[in-house]
PDB file of C-alpha atoms in Angstrom:
ATOM      1  CA  UNK B  20      93.127 161.930 -22.772  1.00 47.00           C
ATOM      2  CA  UNK B  21      93.970 162.567 -26.413  1.00 44.00           C
ATOM      3  CA  UNK B  22      91.687 163.833 -29.187  1.00 39.00           C
ATOM      4  CA  UNK B  23      91.300 160.338 -30.710  1.00 40.00           C
ATOM      5  CA  UNK B  24      89.975 158.968 -27.382  1.00 37.00           C
ATOM      6  CA  UNK B  25      87.553 161.879 -26.973  1.00 36.00           C
ATOM      7  CA  UNK B  26      86.220 161.469 -30.515  1.00 36.00           C
ATOM      8  CA  UNK B  27      85.882 157.680 -30.026  1.00 38.00           C
ATOM      9  CA  UNK B  28      84.005 158.159 -26.754  1.00 36.00           C
ATOM     10  CA  UNK B  29      81.729 160.775 -28.343  1.00 34.00           C
ATOM     11  CA  UNK B  30      80.956 158.443 -31.277  1.00 35.00           C
ATOM     12  CA  UNK B  31      80.160 155.577 -28.872  1.00 35.00           C
ATOM     13  CA  UNK B  32      77.869 157.823 -26.827  1.00 34.00           C
ATOM     14  CA  UNK B  33      76.127 159.025 -29.985  1.00 32.00           C
ATOM     15  CA  UNK B  34      75.592 155.429 -31.173  1.00 34.00           C
ATOM     16  CA  UNK B  35      74.057 154.459 -27.827  1.00 32.00           C
ATOM     17  CA  UNK B  36      71.861 157.572 -27.702  1.00 34.00           C
ATOM     18  CA  UNK B  37      70.477 156.969 -31.196  1.00 33.00           C
ATOM     19  CA  UNK B  38      69.798 153.289 -30.499  1.00 34.00           C
ATOM     20  CA  UNK B  39      67.625 153.987 -27.449  1.00 34.00           C
ATOM     21  CA  UNK B  40      64.975 156.113 -29.241  1.00 37.00           C
ATOM     22  CA  UNK B  41      64.771 153.532 -32.053  1.00 37.00           C
ATOM     23  CA  UNK B  42      63.738 150.883 -29.546  1.00 40.00           C
ATOM     24  CA  UNK B  43      61.240 153.270 -27.979  1.00 44.00           C
ATOM     25  CA  UNK B  44      59.667 153.850 -31.423  1.00 52.00           C
ATOM     26  CA  UNK B  45      58.737 150.146 -31.678  1.00 55.00           C
ATOM     27  CA  UNK B  46      55.936 149.875 -29.102  1.00 73.00           C
ATOM     28  CA  UNK B  47      54.721 146.485 -28.046  1.00 86.00           C
ATOM     29  CA  UNK B  48      51.396 145.242 -26.848  1.00 90.00           C
ATOM     30  CA  UNK B  49      49.992 145.208 -23.328  1.00 93.00           C
ATOM     31  CA  UNK B  50      48.294 141.945 -22.341  1.00 92.00           C
ATOM     32  CA  UNK B  51      45.899 142.052 -19.374  1.00 94.00           C
ATOM     33  CA  UNK B  52      44.344 138.885 -17.933  1.00 94.00           C
ATOM     34  CA  UNK B  53      40.578 139.428 -17.826  1.00 95.00           C
ATOM     35  CA  UNK B  54      38.963 136.104 -16.888  1.00 96.00           C
ATOM     36  CA  UNK B  55      39.974 132.515 -16.118  1.00 96.00           C
ATOM     37  CA  UNK B  56      37.671 129.659 -15.163  1.00 97.00           C
ATOM     38  CA  UNK B  57      37.815 125.876 -15.291  1.00 96.00           C
ATOM     39  CA  UNK B  58      35.046 124.554 -17.536  1.00 97.00           C
ATOM     40  CA  UNK B  59      32.953 122.345 -15.221  1.00 96.00           C
ATOM     41  CA  UNK B  60      31.431 120.120 -17.908  1.00 96.00           C
ATOM     42  CA  UNK B  61      34.749 119.618 -19.752  1.00 95.00           C
ATOM     43  CA  UNK B  62      37.165 118.198 -17.149  1.00 95.00           C
ATOM     44  CA  UNK B  63      40.748 119.329 -17.602  1.00 97.00           C
ATOM     45  CA  UNK B  64      39.877 122.394 -19.726  1.00 97.00           C
ATOM     46  CA  UNK B  65      40.030 126.078 -18.754  1.00 97.00           C
ATOM     47  CA  UNK B  66      38.632 129.158 -20.484  1.00 97.00           C
ATOM     48  CA  UNK B  67      40.962 132.174 -20.314  1.00 96.00           C
ATOM     49  CA  UNK B  68      40.185 135.647 -21.669  1.00 97.00           C
ATOM     50  CA  UNK B  69      42.888 138.255 -22.251  1.00 96.00           C
ATOM     51  CA  UNK B  70      42.637 141.867 -23.387  1.00 97.00           C
ATOM     52  CA  UNK B  71      45.450 142.900 -25.739  1.00 95.00           C
ATOM     53  CA  UNK B  72      45.975 146.653 -26.089  1.00 97.00           C
ATOM     54  CA  UNK B  73      48.051 147.882 -29.008  1.00 96.00           C
ATOM     55  CA  UNK B  74      49.269 151.473 -28.997  1.00 97.00           C
ATOM     56  CA  UNK B  75      49.519 153.164 -32.392  1.00 96.00           C
ATOM     57  CA  UNK B  76      52.009 151.076 -34.407  1.00 94.00           C
ATOM     58  CA  UNK B  77      52.128 148.472 -31.606  1.00 95.00           C
ATOM     59  CA  UNK B  78      53.086 144.870 -32.329  1.00 94.00           C
ATOM     60  CA  UNK B  79      53.250 141.479 -30.660  1.00 92.00           C
ATOM     61  CA  UNK B  80      56.387 139.433 -31.166  1.00 92.00           C
ATOM     62  CA  UNK B  81      55.856 136.320 -33.331  1.00 94.00           C
ATOM     63  CA  UNK B  82      54.721 133.524 -31.033  1.00 93.00           C
ATOM     64  CA  UNK B  83      53.402 129.972 -30.899  1.00 93.00           C
ATOM     65  CA  UNK B  84      50.219 129.074 -29.072  1.00 92.00           C
ATOM     66  CA  UNK B  85      49.884 126.173 -26.655  1.00 92.00           C
ATOM     67  CA  UNK B  86      49.377 122.745 -28.214  1.00 93.00           C
ATOM     68  CA  UNK B  87      45.939 122.370 -26.624  1.00 95.00           C
ATOM     69  CA  UNK B  88      44.655 125.925 -27.080  1.00 95.00           C
ATOM     70  CA  UNK B  89      41.745 126.809 -29.340  1.00 95.00           C
ATOM     71  CA  UNK B  90      41.568 130.603 -29.643  1.00 96.00           C
ATOM     72  CA  UNK B  91      38.747 132.978 -30.535  1.00 97.00           C
ATOM     73  CA  UNK B  92      39.915 136.546 -31.253  1.00 97.00           C
ATOM     74  CA  UNK B  93      37.532 139.531 -31.373  1.00 98.00           C
ATOM     75  CA  UNK B  94      38.557 143.087 -32.242  1.00 98.00           C
ATOM     76  CA  UNK B  95      37.089 145.467 -29.667  1.00 98.00           C
ATOM     77  CA  UNK B  96      38.391 148.683 -31.244  1.00 98.00           C
ATOM     78  CA  UNK B  97      40.643 149.813 -34.043  1.00 98.00           C
ATOM     79  CA  UNK B  98      42.120 147.460 -36.645  1.00 98.00           C
ATOM     80  CA  UNK B  99      44.368 144.437 -36.096  1.00 97.00           C
ATOM     81  CA  UNK B 100      46.613 142.912 -38.750  1.00 97.00           C
ATOM     82  CA  UNK B 101      47.091 139.179 -38.223  1.00 96.00           C
ATOM     83  CA  UNK B 102      48.781 136.203 -39.881  1.00 96.00           C
ATOM     84  CA  UNK B 103      48.371 132.698 -38.462  1.00 95.00           C
ATOM     85  CA  UNK B 104      50.384 129.728 -39.760  1.00 95.00           C
ATOM     86  CA  UNK B 105      50.587 129.816 -43.562  1.00 95.00           C
ATOM     87  CA  UNK B 106      47.344 131.774 -43.972  1.00 94.00           C
ATOM     88  CA  UNK B 107      47.149 135.183 -45.601  1.00 96.00           C
ATOM     89  CA  UNK B 108      47.858 138.336 -43.629  1.00 97.00           C
ATOM     90  CA  UNK B 109      44.476 139.946 -42.943  1.00 97.00           C
ATOM     91  CA  UNK B 110      43.188 143.132 -41.336  1.00 98.00           C
ATOM     92  CA  UNK B 111      40.283 142.752 -38.910  1.00 98.00           C
ATOM     93  CA  UNK B 112      38.230 145.774 -37.837  1.00 98.00           C
ATOM     94  CA  UNK B 113      36.219 146.430 -34.668  1.00 98.00           C
ATOM     95  CA  UNK B 114      33.428 143.848 -34.439  1.00 98.00           C
ATOM     96  CA  UNK B 115      35.222 141.257 -36.594  1.00 98.00           C
ATOM     97  CA  UNK B 116      36.703 138.007 -35.331  1.00 97.00           C
ATOM     98  CA  UNK B 117      38.715 134.927 -36.246  1.00 95.00           C
ATOM     99  CA  UNK B 118      39.860 131.679 -34.649  1.00 94.00           C
ATOM    100  CA  UNK B 119      43.204 129.957 -34.316  1.00 94.00           C
ATOM    101  CA  UNK B 120      43.530 126.173 -34.153  1.00 94.00           C
ATOM    102  CA  UNK B 121      45.650 124.470 -31.467  1.00 93.00           C
ATOM    103  CA  UNK B 122      49.452 124.835 -31.729  1.00 91.00           C
ATOM    104  CA  UNK B 123      49.195 127.775 -34.156  1.00 93.00           C
ATOM    105  CA  UNK B 124      52.135 129.974 -35.070  1.00 95.00           C
ATOM    106  CA  UNK B 125      50.988 133.586 -34.837  1.00 93.00           C
ATOM    107  CA  UNK B 126      53.509 135.227 -37.131  1.00 95.00           C
ATOM    108  CA  UNK B 127      51.939 138.720 -37.409  1.00 95.00           C
ATOM    109  CA  UNK B 128      49.834 140.429 -34.767  1.00 95.00           C
ATOM    110  CA  UNK B 129      49.875 144.214 -34.780  1.00 96.00           C
ATOM    111  CA  UNK B 130      47.910 147.402 -34.813  1.00 96.00           C
ATOM    112  CA  UNK B 131      47.180 148.224 -38.461  1.00 97.00           C
ATOM    113  CA  UNK B 132      47.222 151.955 -37.611  1.00 96.00           C
ATOM    114  CA  UNK B 133      50.221 154.122 -36.797  1.00 95.00           C
ATOM    115  CA  UNK B 134      47.994 156.834 -35.276  1.00 97.00           C
ATOM    116  CA  UNK B 135      45.082 155.119 -33.454  1.00 97.00           C
ATOM    117  CA  UNK B 136      45.159 152.487 -30.678  1.00 97.00           C
ATOM    118  CA  UNK B 137      43.541 149.063 -31.109  1.00 98.00           C
ATOM    119  CA  UNK B 138      42.169 146.503 -28.647  1.00 97.00           C
ATOM    120  CA  UNK B 139      41.628 142.758 -28.983  1.00 96.00           C
ATOM    121  CA  UNK B 140      39.832 140.169 -26.833  1.00 97.00           C
ATOM    122  CA  UNK B 141      41.565 136.766 -27.019  1.00 96.00           C
ATOM    123  CA  UNK B 142      39.654 133.805 -25.564  1.00 97.00           C
ATOM    124  CA  UNK B 143      41.574 130.550 -25.059  1.00 96.00           C
ATOM    125  CA  UNK B 144      40.176 127.096 -24.333  1.00 96.00           C
ATOM    126  CA  UNK B 145      43.164 125.015 -23.259  1.00 96.00           C
ATOM    127  CA  UNK B 146      44.247 122.173 -21.026  1.00 96.00           C
ATOM    128  CA  UNK B 147      44.133 123.382 -17.421  1.00 95.00           C
ATOM    129  CA  UNK B 148      47.692 122.211 -16.749  1.00 94.00           C
ATOM    130  CA  UNK B 149      49.080 124.076 -19.791  1.00 90.00           C
ATOM    131  CA  UNK B 150      50.049 127.390 -18.203  1.00 82.00           C
ATOM    132  CA  UNK B 151      52.145 128.903 -21.063  1.00 89.00           C
ATOM    133  CA  UNK B 152      49.484 129.932 -23.582  1.00 90.00           C
ATOM    134  CA  UNK B 153      52.083 131.633 -25.804  1.00 89.00           C
ATOM    135  CA  UNK B 154      55.783 131.072 -26.401  1.00 90.00           C
ATOM    136  CA  UNK B 155      57.996 133.428 -28.437  1.00 92.00           C
ATOM    137  CA  UNK B 156      59.214 132.150 -31.797  1.00 91.00           C
ATOM    138  CA  UNK B 157      62.930 132.768 -32.104  1.00 80.00           C
TER     139      UNK B 157
END
């Protein structure tokens, strides 16, 4: 093995090693199903509640919500920065809430803090047969 090959291999290893920590520095969210129940007096509709935990600096990838889903979002702790459709980007604090109309594009959803965690309750009312409540926007 010559010096050029060793240097090339070392540069490739260094590039890979520096790329891995960069990905680790971009934490995502953790979504935990909390409750799901068919709504007995509204045939074909289901209420689903999810808890979304954001670590410090955590984000959700941009996503689209199901065509039938009406969403109520309530900040349980911390501060959440959110942008839905063409609305303004807003910061919601613990105890504040907002709603998202059916088929919304959720373009920004992240922890507004780089040092404190945040937690969100997301409640969906959607068609029972619509299982994918969110789809990534590519």
